[in-house]
PDB file of C-alpha atoms in Angstrom:
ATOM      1  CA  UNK A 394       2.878   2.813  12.024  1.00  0.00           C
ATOM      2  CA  UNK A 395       5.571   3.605  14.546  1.00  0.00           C
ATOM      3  CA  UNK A 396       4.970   6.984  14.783  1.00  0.00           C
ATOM      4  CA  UNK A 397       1.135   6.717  15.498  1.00  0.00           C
ATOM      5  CA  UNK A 398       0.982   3.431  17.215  1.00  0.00           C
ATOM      6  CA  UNK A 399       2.734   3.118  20.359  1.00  0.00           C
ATOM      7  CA  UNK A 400       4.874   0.488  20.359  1.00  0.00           C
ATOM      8  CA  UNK A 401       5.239  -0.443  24.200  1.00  0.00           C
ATOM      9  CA  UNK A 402       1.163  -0.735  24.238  1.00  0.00           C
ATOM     10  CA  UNK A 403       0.588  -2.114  20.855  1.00  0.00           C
ATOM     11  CA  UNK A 404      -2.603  -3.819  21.494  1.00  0.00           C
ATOM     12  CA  UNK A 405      -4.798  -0.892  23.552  1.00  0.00           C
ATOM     13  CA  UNK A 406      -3.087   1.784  20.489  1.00  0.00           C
ATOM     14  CA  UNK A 407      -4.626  -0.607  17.818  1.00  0.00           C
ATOM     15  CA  UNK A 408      -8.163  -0.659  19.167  1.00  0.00           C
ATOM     16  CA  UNK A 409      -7.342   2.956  17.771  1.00  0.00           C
ATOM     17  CA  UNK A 410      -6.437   2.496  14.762  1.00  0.00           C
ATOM     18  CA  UNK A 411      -9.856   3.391  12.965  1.00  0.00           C
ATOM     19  CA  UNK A 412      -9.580   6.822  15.159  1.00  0.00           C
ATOM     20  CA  UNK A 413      -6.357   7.191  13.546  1.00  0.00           C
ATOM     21  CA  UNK A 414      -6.960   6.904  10.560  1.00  0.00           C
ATOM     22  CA  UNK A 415     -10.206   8.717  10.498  1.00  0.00           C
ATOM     23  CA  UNK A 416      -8.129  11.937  10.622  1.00  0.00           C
ATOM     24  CA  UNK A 417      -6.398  11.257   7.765  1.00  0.00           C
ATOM     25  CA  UNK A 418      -7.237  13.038   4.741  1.00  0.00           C
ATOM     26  CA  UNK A 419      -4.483  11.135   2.785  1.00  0.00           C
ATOM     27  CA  UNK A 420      -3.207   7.896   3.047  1.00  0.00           C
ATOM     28  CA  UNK A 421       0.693   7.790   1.531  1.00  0.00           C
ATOM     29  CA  UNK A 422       2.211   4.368   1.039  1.00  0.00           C
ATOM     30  CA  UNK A 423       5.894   3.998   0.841  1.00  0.00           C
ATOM     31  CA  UNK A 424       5.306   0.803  -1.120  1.00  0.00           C
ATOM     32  CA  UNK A 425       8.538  -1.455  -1.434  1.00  0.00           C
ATOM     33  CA  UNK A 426       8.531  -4.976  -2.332  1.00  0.00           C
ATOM     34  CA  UNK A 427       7.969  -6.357   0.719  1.00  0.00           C
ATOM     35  CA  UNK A 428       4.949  -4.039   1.551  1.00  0.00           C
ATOM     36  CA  UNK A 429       2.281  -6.407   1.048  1.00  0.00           C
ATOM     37  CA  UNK A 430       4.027  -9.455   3.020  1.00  0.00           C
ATOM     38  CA  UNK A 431       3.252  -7.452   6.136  1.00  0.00           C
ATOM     39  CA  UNK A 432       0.285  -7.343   7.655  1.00  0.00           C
ATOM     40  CA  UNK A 433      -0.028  -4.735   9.730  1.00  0.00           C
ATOM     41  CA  UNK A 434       0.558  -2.585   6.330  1.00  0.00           C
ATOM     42  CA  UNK A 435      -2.312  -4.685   5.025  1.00  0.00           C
ATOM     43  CA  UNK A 436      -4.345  -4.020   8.060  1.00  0.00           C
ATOM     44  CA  UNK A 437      -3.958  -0.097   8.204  1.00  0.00           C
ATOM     45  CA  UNK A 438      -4.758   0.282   3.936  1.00  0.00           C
ATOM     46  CA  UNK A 439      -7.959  -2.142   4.584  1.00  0.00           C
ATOM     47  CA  UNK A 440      -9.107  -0.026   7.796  1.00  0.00           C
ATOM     48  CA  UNK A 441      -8.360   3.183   5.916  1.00  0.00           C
ATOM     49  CA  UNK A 442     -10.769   2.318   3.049  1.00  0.00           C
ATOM     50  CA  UNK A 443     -13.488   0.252   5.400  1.00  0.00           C
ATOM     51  CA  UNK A 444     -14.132   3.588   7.923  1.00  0.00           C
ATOM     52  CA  UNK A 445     -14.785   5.752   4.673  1.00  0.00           C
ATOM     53  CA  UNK A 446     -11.673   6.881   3.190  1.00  0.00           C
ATOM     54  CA  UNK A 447     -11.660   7.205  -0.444  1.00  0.00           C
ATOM     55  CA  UNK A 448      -9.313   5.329  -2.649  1.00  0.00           C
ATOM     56  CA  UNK A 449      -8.683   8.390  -4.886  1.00  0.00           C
ATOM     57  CA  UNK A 450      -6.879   9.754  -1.373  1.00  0.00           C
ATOM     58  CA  UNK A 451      -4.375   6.391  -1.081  1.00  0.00           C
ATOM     59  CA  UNK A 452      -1.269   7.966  -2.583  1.00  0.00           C
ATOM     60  CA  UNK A 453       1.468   5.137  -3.969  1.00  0.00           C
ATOM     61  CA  UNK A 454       4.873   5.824  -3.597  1.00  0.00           C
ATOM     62  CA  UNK A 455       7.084   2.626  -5.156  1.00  0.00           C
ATOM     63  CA  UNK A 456      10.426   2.546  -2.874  1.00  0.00           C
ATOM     64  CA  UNK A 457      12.785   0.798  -5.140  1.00  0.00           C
ATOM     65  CA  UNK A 458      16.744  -0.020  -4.472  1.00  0.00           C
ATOM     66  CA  UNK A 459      18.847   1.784  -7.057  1.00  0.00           C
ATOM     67  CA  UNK A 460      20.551  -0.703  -9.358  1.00  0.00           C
ATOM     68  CA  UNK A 461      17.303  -2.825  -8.844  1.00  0.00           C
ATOM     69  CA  UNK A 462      14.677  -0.840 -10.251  1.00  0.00           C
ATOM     70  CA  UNK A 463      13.394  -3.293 -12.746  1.00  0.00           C
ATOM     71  CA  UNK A 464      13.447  -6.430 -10.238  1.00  0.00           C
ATOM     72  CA  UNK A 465      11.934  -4.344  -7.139  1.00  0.00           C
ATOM     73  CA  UNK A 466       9.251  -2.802 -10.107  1.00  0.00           C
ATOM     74  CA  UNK A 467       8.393  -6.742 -10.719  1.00  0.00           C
ATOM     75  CA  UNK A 468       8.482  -8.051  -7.147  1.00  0.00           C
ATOM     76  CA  UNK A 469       5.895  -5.960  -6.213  1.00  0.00           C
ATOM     77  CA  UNK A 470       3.698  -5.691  -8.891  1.00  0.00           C
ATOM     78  CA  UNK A 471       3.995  -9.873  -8.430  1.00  0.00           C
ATOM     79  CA  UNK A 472       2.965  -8.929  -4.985  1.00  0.00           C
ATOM     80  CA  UNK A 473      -0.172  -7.427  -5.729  1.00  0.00           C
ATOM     81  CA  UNK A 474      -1.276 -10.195  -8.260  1.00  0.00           C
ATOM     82  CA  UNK A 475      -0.567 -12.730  -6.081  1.00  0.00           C
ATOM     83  CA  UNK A 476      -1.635 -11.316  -2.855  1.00  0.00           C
ATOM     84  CA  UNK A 477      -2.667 -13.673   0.337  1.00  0.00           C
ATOM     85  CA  UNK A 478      -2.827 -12.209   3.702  1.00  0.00           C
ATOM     86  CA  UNK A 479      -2.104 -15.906   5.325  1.00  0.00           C
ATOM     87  CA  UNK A 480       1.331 -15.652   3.187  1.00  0.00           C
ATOM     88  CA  UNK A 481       2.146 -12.160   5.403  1.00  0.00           C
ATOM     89  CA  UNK A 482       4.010 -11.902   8.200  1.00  0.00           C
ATOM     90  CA  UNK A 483       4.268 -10.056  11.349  1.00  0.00           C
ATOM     91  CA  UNK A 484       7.119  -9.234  13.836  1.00  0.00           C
ATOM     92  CA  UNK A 485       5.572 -10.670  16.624  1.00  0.00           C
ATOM     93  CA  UNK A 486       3.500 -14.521  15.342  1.00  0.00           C
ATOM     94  CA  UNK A 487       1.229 -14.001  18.207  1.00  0.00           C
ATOM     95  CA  UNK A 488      -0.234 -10.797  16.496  1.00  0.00           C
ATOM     96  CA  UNK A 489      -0.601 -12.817  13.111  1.00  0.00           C
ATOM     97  CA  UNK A 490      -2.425 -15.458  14.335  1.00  0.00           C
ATOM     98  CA  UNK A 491      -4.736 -12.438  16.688  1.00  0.00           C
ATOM     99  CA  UNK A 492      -5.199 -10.882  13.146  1.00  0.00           C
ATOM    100  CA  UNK A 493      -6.079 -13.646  11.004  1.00  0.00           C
ATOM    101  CA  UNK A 494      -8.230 -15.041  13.507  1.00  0.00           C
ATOM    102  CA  UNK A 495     -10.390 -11.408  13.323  1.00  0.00           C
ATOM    103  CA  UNK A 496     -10.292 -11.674   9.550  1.00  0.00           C
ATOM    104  CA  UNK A 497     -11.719 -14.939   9.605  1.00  0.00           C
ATOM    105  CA  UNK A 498     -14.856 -14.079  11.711  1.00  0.00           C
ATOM    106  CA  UNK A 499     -15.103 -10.915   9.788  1.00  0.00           C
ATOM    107  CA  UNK A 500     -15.316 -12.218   6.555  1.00  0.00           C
ATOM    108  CA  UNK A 501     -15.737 -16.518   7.007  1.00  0.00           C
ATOM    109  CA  UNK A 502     -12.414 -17.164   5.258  1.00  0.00           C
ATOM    110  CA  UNK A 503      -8.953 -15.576   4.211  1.00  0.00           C
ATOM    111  CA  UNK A 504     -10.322 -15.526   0.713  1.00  0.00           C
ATOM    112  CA  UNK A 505     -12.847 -13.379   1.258  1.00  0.00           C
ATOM    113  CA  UNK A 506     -10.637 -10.515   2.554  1.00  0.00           C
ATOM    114  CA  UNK A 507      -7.961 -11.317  -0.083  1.00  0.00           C
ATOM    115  CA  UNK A 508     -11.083 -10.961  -2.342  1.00  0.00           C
ATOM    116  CA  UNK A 509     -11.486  -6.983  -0.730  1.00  0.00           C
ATOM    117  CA  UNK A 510      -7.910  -6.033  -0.658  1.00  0.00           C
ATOM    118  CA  UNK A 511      -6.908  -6.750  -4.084  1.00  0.00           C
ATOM    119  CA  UNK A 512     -10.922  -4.957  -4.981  1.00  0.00           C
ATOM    120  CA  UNK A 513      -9.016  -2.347  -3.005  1.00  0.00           C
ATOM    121  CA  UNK A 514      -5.545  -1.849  -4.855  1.00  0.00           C
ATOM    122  CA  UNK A 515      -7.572  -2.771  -8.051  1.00  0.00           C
ATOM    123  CA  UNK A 516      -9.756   0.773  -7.305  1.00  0.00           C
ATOM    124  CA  UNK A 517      -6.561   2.931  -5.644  1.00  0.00           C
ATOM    125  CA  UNK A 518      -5.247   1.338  -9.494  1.00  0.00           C
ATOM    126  CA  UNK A 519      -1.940   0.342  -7.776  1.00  0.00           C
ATOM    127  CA  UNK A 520      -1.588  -2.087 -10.735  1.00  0.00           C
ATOM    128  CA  UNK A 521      -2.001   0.462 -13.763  1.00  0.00           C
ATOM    129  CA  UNK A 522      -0.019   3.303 -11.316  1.00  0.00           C
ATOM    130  CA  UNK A 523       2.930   0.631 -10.549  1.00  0.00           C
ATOM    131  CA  UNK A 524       3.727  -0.045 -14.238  1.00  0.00           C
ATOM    132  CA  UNK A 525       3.086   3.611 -15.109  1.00  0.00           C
ATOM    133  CA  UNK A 526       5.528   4.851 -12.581  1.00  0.00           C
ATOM    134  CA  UNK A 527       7.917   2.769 -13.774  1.00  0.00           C
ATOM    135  CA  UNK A 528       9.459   4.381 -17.499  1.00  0.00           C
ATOM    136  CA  UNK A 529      12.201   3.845 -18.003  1.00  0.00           C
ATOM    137  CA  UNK A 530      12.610   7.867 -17.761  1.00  0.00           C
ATOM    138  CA  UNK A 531      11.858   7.714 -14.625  1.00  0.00           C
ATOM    139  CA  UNK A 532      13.307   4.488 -13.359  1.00  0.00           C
ATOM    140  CA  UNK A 533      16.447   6.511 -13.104  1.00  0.00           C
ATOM    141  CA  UNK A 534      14.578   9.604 -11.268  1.00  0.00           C
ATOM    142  CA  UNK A 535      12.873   7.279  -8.618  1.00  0.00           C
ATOM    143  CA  UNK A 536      15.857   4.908  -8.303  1.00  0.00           C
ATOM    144  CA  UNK A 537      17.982   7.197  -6.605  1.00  0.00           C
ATOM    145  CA  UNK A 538      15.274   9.135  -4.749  1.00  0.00           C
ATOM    146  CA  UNK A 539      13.362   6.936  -3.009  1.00  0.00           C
ATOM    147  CA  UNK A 540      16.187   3.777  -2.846  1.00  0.00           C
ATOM    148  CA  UNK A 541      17.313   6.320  -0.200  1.00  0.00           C
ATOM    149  CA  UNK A 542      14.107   5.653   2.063  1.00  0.00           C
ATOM    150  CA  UNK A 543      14.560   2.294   1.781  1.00  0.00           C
TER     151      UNK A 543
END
């Protein structure tokens, strides 16, 4: 998000977004535990999807501590099941409250889009990939690779 919205005009870059996006042919997400707590990461996967990109080109990428594979492998896979975008946060409140405010005129409720995101990680299978990805073969693999992201 940093590198394609900038972040001393966040509010005329985000009327962008969709733009953005649109010349994507991939969307790669660096998915920790915390990734679906913030909304602007919930924002951008939505968007992606909504202007016509296909789930099949959402690539997940599980960023795990190493030591903590197993509880960071849980956390988010709770994530996912118990997703609500009025639990997420943003850095700034102001651009929560902006956000939610859009989602609730878009869709009548904060259901309703809870409904279409987890329709959304349901079809990228995020669920099925996150437990996949997760052997213990590879817990040991992915541990020390991508705990370095993090």
């Amino acid at each position: 998000d940093k590198f394609c919205i900038d972040q001393t005009n966040i509010d005329a870059d985000l009327q962008c977004l969709p733009i953005f996006l649109s010349g994507c042919e991939e969307l790669v997400v660096f998915c920790g535990p915390t990734y679906l707590s913030r909304l602007w990461c919930v924002m951008e996967l939505f968007t992606f999807v909504h202007i016509g990109g296909s789930v099949q080109s959402i690539k997940l990428m599980p960023v795990v501590r190493s030591g903590s594979e197993r509880e960071d492998e849980t956390a988010i896979r709770e994530s996912f099941q118990n997703f609500d975008a009025a639990n997420c946060n943003c850095y700034n409140d102001g651009d929560k409250e902006k956000m939610l405010s859009i989602i609730r005129t878009a869709f009548g409720h904060i259901g309703e889009f809870n409904l279409a995101v987890s329709s959304i990680l349901r079809d990228v299978g995020f669920f099925r990939r996150i437990t996949t990805l997760f052997t213990e073969s590879d817990l040991r693999t992915q541990g020390s690779v991508l705990s370095t992201l993090s």
